[in-house]
XYZ file of C-alpha atoms in Angstrom:
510
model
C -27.758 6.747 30.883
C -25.435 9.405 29.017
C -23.973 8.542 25.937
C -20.777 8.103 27.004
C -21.667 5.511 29.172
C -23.703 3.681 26.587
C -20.420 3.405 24.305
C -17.708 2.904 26.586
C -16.825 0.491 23.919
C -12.409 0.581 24.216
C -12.655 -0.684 27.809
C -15.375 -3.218 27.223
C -13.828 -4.115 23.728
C -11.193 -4.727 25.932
C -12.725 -6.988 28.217
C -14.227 -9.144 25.668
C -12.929 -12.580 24.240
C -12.543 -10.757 20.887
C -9.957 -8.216 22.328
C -8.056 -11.322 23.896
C -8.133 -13.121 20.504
C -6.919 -10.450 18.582
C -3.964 -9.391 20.944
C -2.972 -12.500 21.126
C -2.441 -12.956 17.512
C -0.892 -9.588 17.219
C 1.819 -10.780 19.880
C 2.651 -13.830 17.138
C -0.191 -16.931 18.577
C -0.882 -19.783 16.710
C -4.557 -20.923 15.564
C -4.207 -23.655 17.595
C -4.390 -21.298 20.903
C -7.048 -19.363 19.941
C -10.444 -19.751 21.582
C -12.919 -21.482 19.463
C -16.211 -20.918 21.427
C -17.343 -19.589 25.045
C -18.663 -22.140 27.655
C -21.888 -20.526 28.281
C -22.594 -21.083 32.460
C -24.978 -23.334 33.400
C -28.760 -22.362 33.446
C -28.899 -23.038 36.553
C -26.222 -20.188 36.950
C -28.634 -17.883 34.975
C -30.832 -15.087 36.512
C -34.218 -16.453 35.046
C -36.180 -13.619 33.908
C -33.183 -11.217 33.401
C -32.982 -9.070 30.370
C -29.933 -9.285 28.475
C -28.970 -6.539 26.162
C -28.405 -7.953 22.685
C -25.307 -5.437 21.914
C -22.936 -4.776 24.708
C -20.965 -1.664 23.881
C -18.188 -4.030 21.363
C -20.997 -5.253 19.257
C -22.882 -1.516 18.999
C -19.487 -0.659 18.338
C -19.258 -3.491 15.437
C -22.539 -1.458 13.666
C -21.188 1.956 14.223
C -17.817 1.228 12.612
C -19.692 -0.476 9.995
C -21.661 2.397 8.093
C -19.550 5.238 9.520
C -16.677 3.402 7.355
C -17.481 4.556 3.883
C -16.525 8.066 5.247
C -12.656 7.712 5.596
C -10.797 6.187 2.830
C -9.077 2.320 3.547
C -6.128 1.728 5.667
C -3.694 0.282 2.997
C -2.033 1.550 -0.202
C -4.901 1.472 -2.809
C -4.273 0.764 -6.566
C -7.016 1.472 -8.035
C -9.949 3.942 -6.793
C -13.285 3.764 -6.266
C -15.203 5.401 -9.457
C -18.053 6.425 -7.410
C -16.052 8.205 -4.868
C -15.076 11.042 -7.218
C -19.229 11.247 -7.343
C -21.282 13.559 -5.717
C -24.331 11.676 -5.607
C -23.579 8.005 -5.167
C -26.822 6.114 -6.081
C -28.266 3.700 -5.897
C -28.222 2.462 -2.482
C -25.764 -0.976 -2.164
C -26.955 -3.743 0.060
C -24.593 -2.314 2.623
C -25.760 1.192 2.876
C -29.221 -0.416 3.353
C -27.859 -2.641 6.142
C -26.023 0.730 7.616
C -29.225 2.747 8.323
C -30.947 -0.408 9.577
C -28.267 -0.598 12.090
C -28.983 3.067 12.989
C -31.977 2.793 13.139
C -31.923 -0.436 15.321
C -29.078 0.952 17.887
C -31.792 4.164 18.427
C -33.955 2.163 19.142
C -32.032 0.108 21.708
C -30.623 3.041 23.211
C -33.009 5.217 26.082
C -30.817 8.782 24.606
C -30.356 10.877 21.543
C -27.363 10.975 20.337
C -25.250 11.523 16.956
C -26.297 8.079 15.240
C -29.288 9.493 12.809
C -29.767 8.725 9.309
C -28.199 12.461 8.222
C -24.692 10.963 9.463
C -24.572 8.414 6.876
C -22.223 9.034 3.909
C -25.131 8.748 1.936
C -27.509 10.842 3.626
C -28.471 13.153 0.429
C -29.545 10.209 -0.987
C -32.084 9.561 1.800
C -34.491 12.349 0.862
C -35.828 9.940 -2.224
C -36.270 6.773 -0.332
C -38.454 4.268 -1.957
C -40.866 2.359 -0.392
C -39.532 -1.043 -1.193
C -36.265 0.679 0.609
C -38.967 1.459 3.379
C -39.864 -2.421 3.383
C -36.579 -3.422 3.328
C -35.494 -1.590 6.079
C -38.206 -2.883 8.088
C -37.105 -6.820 6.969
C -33.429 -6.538 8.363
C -34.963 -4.549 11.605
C -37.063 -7.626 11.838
C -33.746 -9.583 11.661
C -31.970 -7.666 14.157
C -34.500 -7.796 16.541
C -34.765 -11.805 15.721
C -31.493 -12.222 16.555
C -31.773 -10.059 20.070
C -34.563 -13.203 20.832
C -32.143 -15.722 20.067
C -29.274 -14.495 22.037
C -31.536 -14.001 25.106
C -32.751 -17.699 24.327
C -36.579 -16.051 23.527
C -37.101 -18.340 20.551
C -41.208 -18.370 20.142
C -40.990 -14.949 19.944
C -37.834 -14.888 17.798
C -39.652 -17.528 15.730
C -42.572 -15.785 15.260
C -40.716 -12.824 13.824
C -38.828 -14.887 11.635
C -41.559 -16.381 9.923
C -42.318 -12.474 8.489
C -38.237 -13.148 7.103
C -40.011 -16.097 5.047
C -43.293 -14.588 4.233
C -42.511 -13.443 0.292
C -42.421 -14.930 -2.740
C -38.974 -16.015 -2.764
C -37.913 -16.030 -6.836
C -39.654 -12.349 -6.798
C -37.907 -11.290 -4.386
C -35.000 -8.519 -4.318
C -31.186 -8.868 -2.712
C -32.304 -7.530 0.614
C -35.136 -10.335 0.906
C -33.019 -13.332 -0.086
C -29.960 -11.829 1.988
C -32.557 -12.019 5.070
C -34.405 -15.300 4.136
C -30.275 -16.854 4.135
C -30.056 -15.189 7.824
C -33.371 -15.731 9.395
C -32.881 -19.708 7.817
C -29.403 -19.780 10.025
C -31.425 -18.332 13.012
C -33.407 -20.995 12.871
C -30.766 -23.427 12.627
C -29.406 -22.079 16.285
C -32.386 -22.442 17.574
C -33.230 -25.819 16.580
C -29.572 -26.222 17.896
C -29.798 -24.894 20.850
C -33.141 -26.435 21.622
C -32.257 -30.223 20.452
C -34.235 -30.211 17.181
C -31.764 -29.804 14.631
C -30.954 -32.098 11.317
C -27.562 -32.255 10.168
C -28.354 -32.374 7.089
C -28.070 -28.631 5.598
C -30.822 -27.659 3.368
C -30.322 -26.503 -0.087
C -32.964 -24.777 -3.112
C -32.596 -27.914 -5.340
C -30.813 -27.046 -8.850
C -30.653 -29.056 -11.327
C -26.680 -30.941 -12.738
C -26.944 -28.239 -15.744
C -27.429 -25.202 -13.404
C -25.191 -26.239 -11.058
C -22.524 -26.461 -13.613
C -22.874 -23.100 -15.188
C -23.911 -21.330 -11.899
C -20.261 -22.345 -10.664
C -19.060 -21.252 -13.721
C -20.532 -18.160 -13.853
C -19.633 -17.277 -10.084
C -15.437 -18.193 -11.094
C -15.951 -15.973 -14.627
C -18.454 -12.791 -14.146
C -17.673 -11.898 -10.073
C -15.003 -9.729 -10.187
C -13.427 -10.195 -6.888
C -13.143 -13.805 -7.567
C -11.393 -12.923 -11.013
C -8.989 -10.895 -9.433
C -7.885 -12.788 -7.144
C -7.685 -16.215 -9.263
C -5.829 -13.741 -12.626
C -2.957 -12.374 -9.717
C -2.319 -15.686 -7.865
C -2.111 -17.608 -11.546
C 0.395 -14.667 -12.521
C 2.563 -14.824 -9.801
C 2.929 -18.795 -10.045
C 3.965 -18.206 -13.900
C 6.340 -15.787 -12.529
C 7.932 -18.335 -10.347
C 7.873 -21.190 -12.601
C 8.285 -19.894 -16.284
C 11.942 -20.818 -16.436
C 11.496 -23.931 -15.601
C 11.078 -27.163 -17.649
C 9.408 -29.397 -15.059
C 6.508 -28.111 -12.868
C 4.788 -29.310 -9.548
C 1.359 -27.829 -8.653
C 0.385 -28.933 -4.938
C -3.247 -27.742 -4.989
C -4.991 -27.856 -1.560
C -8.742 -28.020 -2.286
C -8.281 -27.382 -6.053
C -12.187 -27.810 -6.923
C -13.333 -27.121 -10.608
C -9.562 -26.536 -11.765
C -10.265 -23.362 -13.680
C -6.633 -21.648 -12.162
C -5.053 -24.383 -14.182
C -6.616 -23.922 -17.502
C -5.375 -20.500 -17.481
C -1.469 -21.537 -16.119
C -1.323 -24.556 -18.518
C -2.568 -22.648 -21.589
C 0.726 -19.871 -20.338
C 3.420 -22.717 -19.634
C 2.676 -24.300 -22.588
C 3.143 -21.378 -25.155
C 6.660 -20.373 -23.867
C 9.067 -19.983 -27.021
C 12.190 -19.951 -24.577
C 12.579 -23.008 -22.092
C 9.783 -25.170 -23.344
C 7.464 -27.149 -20.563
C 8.616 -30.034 -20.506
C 5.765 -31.984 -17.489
C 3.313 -30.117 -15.810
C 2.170 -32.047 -12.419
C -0.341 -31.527 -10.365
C -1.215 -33.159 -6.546
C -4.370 -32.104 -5.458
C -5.108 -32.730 -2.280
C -8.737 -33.230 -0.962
C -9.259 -31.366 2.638
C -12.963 -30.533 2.358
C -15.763 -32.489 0.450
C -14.512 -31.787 -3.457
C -13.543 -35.149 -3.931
C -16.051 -36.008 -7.115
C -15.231 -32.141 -8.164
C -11.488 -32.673 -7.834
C -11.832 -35.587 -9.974
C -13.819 -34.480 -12.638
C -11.655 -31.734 -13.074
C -8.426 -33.818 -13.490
C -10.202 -35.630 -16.503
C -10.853 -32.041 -18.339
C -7.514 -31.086 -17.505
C -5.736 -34.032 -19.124
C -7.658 -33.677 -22.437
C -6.498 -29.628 -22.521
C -3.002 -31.256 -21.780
C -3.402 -33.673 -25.114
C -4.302 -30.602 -26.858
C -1.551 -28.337 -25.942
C 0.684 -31.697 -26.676
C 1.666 -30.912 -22.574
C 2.918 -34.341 -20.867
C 0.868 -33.945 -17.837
C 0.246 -36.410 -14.410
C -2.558 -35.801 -12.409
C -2.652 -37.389 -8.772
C -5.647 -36.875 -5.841
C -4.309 -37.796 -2.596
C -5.816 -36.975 1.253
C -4.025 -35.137 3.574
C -2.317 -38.050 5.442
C -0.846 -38.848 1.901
C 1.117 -35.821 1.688
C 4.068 -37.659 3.863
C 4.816 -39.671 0.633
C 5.375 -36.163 -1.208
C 8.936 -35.388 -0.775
C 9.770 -39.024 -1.799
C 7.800 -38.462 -5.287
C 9.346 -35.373 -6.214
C 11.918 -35.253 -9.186
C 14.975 -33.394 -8.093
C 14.750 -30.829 -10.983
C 10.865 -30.115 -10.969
C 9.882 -26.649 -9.436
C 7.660 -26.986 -6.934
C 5.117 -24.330 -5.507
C 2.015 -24.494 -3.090
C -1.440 -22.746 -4.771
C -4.254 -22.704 -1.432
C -7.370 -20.671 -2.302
C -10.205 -20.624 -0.435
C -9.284 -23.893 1.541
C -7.616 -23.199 4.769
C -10.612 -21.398 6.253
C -11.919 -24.755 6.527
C -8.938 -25.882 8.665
C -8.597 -23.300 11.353
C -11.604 -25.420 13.307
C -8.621 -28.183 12.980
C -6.102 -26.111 14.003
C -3.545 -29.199 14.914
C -4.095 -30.976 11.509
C -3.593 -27.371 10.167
C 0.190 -27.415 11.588
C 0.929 -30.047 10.309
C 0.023 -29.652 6.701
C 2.038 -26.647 7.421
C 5.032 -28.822 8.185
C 4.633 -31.077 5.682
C 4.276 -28.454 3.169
C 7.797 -27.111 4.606
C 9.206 -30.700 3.896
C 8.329 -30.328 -0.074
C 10.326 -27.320 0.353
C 7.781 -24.999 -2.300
C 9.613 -22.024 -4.282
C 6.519 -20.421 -3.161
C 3.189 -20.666 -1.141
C 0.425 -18.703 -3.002
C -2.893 -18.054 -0.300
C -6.284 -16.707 -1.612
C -8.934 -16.779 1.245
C -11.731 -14.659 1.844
C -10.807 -11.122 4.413
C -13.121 -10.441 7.120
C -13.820 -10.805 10.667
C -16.295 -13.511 11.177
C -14.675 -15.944 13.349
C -15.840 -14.086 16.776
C -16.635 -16.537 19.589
C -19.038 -14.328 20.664
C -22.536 -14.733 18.575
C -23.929 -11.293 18.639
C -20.634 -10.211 17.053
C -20.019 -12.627 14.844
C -23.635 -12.253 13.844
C -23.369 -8.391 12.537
C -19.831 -9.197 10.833
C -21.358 -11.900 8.933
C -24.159 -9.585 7.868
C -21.747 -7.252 6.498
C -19.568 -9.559 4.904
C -22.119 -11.719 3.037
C -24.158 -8.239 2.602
C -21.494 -7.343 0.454
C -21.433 -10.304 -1.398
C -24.927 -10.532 -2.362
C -24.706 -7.160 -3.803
C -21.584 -8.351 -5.562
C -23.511 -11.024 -7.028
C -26.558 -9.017 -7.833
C -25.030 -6.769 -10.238
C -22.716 -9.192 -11.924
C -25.306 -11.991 -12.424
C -28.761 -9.778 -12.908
C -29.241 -11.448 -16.458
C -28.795 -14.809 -15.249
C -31.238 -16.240 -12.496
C -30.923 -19.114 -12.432
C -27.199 -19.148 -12.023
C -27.409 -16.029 -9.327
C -29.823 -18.297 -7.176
C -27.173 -21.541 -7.376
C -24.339 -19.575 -6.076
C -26.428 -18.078 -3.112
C -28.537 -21.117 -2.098
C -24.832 -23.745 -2.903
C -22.392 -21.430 -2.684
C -23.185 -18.722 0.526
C -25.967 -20.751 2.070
C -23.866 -23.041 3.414
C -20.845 -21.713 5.073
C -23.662 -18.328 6.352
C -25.922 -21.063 8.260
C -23.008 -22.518 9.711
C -21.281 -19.237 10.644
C -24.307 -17.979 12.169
C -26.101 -20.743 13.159
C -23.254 -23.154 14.597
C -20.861 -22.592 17.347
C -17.445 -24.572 18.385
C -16.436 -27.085 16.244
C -19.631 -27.303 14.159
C -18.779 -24.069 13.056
C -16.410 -25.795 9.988
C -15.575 -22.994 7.578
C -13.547 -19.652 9.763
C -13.479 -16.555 8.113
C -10.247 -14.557 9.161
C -8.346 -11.447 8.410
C -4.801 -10.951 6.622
C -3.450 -10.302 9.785
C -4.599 -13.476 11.189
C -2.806 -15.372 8.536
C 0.223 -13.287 8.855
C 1.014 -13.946 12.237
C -0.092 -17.706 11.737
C 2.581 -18.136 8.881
C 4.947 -15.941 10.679
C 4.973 -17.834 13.532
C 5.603 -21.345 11.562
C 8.863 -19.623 9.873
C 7.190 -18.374 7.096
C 7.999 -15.173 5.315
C 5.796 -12.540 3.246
C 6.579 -12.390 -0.380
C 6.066 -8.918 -2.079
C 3.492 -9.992 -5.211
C 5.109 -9.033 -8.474
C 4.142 -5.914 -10.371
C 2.896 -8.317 -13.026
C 0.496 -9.845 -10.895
C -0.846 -6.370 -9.799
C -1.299 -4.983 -13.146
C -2.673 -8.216 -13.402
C -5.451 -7.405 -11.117
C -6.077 -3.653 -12.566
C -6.675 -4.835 -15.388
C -8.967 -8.110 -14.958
C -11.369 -4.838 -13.408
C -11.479 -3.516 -17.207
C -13.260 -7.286 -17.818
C -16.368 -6.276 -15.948
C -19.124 -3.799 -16.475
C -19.747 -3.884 -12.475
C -15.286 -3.589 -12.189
C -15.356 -0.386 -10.787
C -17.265 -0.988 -7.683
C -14.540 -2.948 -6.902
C -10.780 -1.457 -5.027
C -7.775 -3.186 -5.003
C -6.046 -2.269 -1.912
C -2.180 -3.180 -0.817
C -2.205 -4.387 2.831
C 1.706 -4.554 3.622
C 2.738 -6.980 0.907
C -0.743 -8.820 0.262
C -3.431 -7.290 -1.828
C -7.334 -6.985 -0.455
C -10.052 -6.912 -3.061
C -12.896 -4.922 -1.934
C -16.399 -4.379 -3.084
C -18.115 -1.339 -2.392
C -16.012 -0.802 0.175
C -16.042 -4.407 2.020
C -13.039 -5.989 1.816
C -13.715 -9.556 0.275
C -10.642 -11.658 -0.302
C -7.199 -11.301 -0.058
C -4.106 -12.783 -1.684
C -0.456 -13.465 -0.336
C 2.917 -15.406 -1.396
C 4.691 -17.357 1.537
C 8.300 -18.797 1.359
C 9.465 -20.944 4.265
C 13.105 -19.519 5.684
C 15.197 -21.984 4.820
C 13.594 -22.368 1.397
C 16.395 -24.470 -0.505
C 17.062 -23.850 -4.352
């Protein structure tokens, strides 16, 4: 078989439930229409014995596109450039470039013809020539992966198991980023199988930390990772730009978690010499499991606001609660909507996502603020969704590998509470179970689009915002800030991470 036929990848990219999902949204679909799984047929439909190629030509397509990316610069308007581009020998290796020429390797080897995928393609081929022999190991591990996964999707899971267990077979707190990045995967492999064979306990397993860890690991994950910095220092900026004139302020937080966004906006509102704060207000409203989180937070928060001599109210509702929101609000508070990282857990709910949409329009918000993570990893099919995932959180474990190196213990809490969680379920769940979506900008575009929602251009403030919460971090240059229409896309190493975006409804009232 001839290259070409190998990779006719447009027309069976085409052809595939990805292609559908993505023109659809592109022609202005809601979330509620878009597929959220494929009925597999019935064994019984199945050609026992048959050998089913792991990639079809859209998922070798997914790989290809993956490490041939680093060689052409991003799509959008970038605002602040990559330091190591302007190198000519970019070492060392990330997590992702190791990931890259395991891919190449693995589509060679499940390809019958030679063709222009070889290791002296990669962007970082000089770099090659030196390769270490842990590189040599770690190669090997995610090959091991790959080929785990091929198992699973062909339903081969004593052999799939049995290379798994060489995913576990290390000593785990020893271990280096590529090791616990594949011990994370081969655990959510597992999970599908146990799945898909009728053995598996809801319960998801964590490394257990103890309270004091916990704390500072979360701590350490919302103050030292740079993407997360960004993102949070822009989003708080553009909400003081939108409320700093006014006396009375209303802070509908969906999923507002540790609170640490506030801290910074309170300790702002309250030092204005013009227009003092009079009341700063804050709804949060509990859509995922941060209930005890949500609460704690609101107690720290009201002893800041005693400090700063702030009158401050503090309220935790549930989404069904939100109906009683228009009849609480003062008529001459300012009221704005601040959403990070919490409607990826709603597009599974796509309904009850509408209408918090439509009650949020109700409030009638000066401005929506969104921060949710940017990738791809929400494909029905499991072999794609699979090698986006291993990308996406690829890139994150490098992120988190520079920025915490000098503190373990911390490092290990946000991979084990943080990632492990929302990775098993990505990769190891399908339909519904699959809770927490990870979409692109564009997805949430034509989403709020759609619902009579319009794109707000973020404020020069906020951007120079973001440049220069990079200056904050030793590791700040391995992240790009990139402008994608009116939103702004934080990458790492080249992966874009996270994006942030300000939504007014229409008919927005002043």
């Amino acid at each position: 078989m001839s290259t070409g036929d190998q990779f006719c990848t447009f027309q069976a990219y085409k052809a595939s439930p990805d292609y559908e999902e993505v023109t659809f949204l592109s022609n202005g679909g809601v979330l509620n229409d878009l597929p959220l799984d494929i009925v597999s047929p019935p064994k019984s439909q199945q050609n026992e014995g048959k050998s089913y190629d792991f990639f079809p030509s859209a998922s070798l397509e997914i790989l290809r596109n993956n490490y041939t990316s680093k060689m052409s610069k991003p799509g959008g308007k970038s605002l602040h450039c990559l330091g190591a581009q302007n190198s000519p020998s970019p070492s060392p290796l990330s997590t992702n470039d190791i990931i890259e020429l395991a891919a190449i390797n693995f589509i060679k080897s499940n390809t019958n013809t030679r063709d222009e995928l070889s290791a002296l393609s990669h962007p970082y081929a000089s770099a090659f020539v030196g390769i270490t022999s842990e590189h040599v190991a770690n190669l090997q591990l995610l090959q091991d992966l790959l080929s785990s996964a091929e198992k699973v999707s062909n339903q081969q899971y004593v052999a799939a198991g049995k290379l798994l267990s060489l995913c576990h077979n290390f000593n785990f707190s020893q271990s280096n980023v590529i090791r616990r990045l594949v011990y994370y995967f081969s655990e959510a492999l597992l999970d599908k199988i146990a799945r898909e064979t009728g053995r598996f306990n809801e319960e998801i397993k964590t490394r257990e930390m103890n309270p004091m860890a916990s704390a500072s690991g979360l701590a350490a994950f919302h103050q030292k990772v740079p993407p997360v910095q960004v993102a949070q220092f822009a989003g708080v900026q553009e909400l003081i730009g939108h409320v700093s004139s006014s006396k009375k302020v209303h802070i509908i937080d969906l999923d507002m978690r540790c609170g640490l966004h506030h801290v910074i906006l309170m300790q702002a509102l309250a030092s204005k010499n013009e227009s003092p704060l009079k009341h700063y207000k804050i709804t949060a409203v509990v859509l995922s499991s941060g209930l005890m989180l949500a609460e704690d937070a609101g107690v720290n928060l009201r002893t800041l606001a005693n400090s700063l001599n702030l009158s401050f109210s503090f309220h935790l509702i549930k989404l069904d609660d939100m109906l009683n929101l228009q009849k609480r609000r003062d008529s001459d508070e300012k009221t704005v909507v601040y959403a990070s990282n919490a409607l990826k857990f709603m597009i599974v709910r796509p309904n009850q996502l509408e209408s918090l949409m439509r009650l949020i329009k109700n409030v009638n918000p000066c401005v929506m603020i969104v921060c949710e993570p940017e990738g791809n990893v929400n494909s029905p099919v499991f072999v794609n969704r699979f090698v986006e995932a291993l990308f996406y959180y690829g890139a994150y474990f490098d992120c988190v590998e520079d920025c915490l190196k000098n503190v373990a213990v911390e490092r290990e809490f946000v991979e084990s509470n943080l990632f492990g969680p929302s990775l098993r379920t990505t990769v190891g769940a399908e339909g519904e179970e699959r809770r927490s979506r990870i979409v692109g900008i564009d997805v949430w575009r034509a989403f709020f689009t759609k619902l009579g929602m319009m794109e707000k251009e973020l404020s020069s403030l906020a951007l120079d915002h973001a440049r220069l919460s990079l200056k904050m971090f030793d590791c700040g240059d391995s992240c790009t800030l990139e402008l994608n229409g009116k939103s702004l896309i934080v990458h790492w190493k080249g992966t874009a991470l996270c994006s942030l975006s300000a939504w007014r409804f229409h008919k927005y009232r002043v």
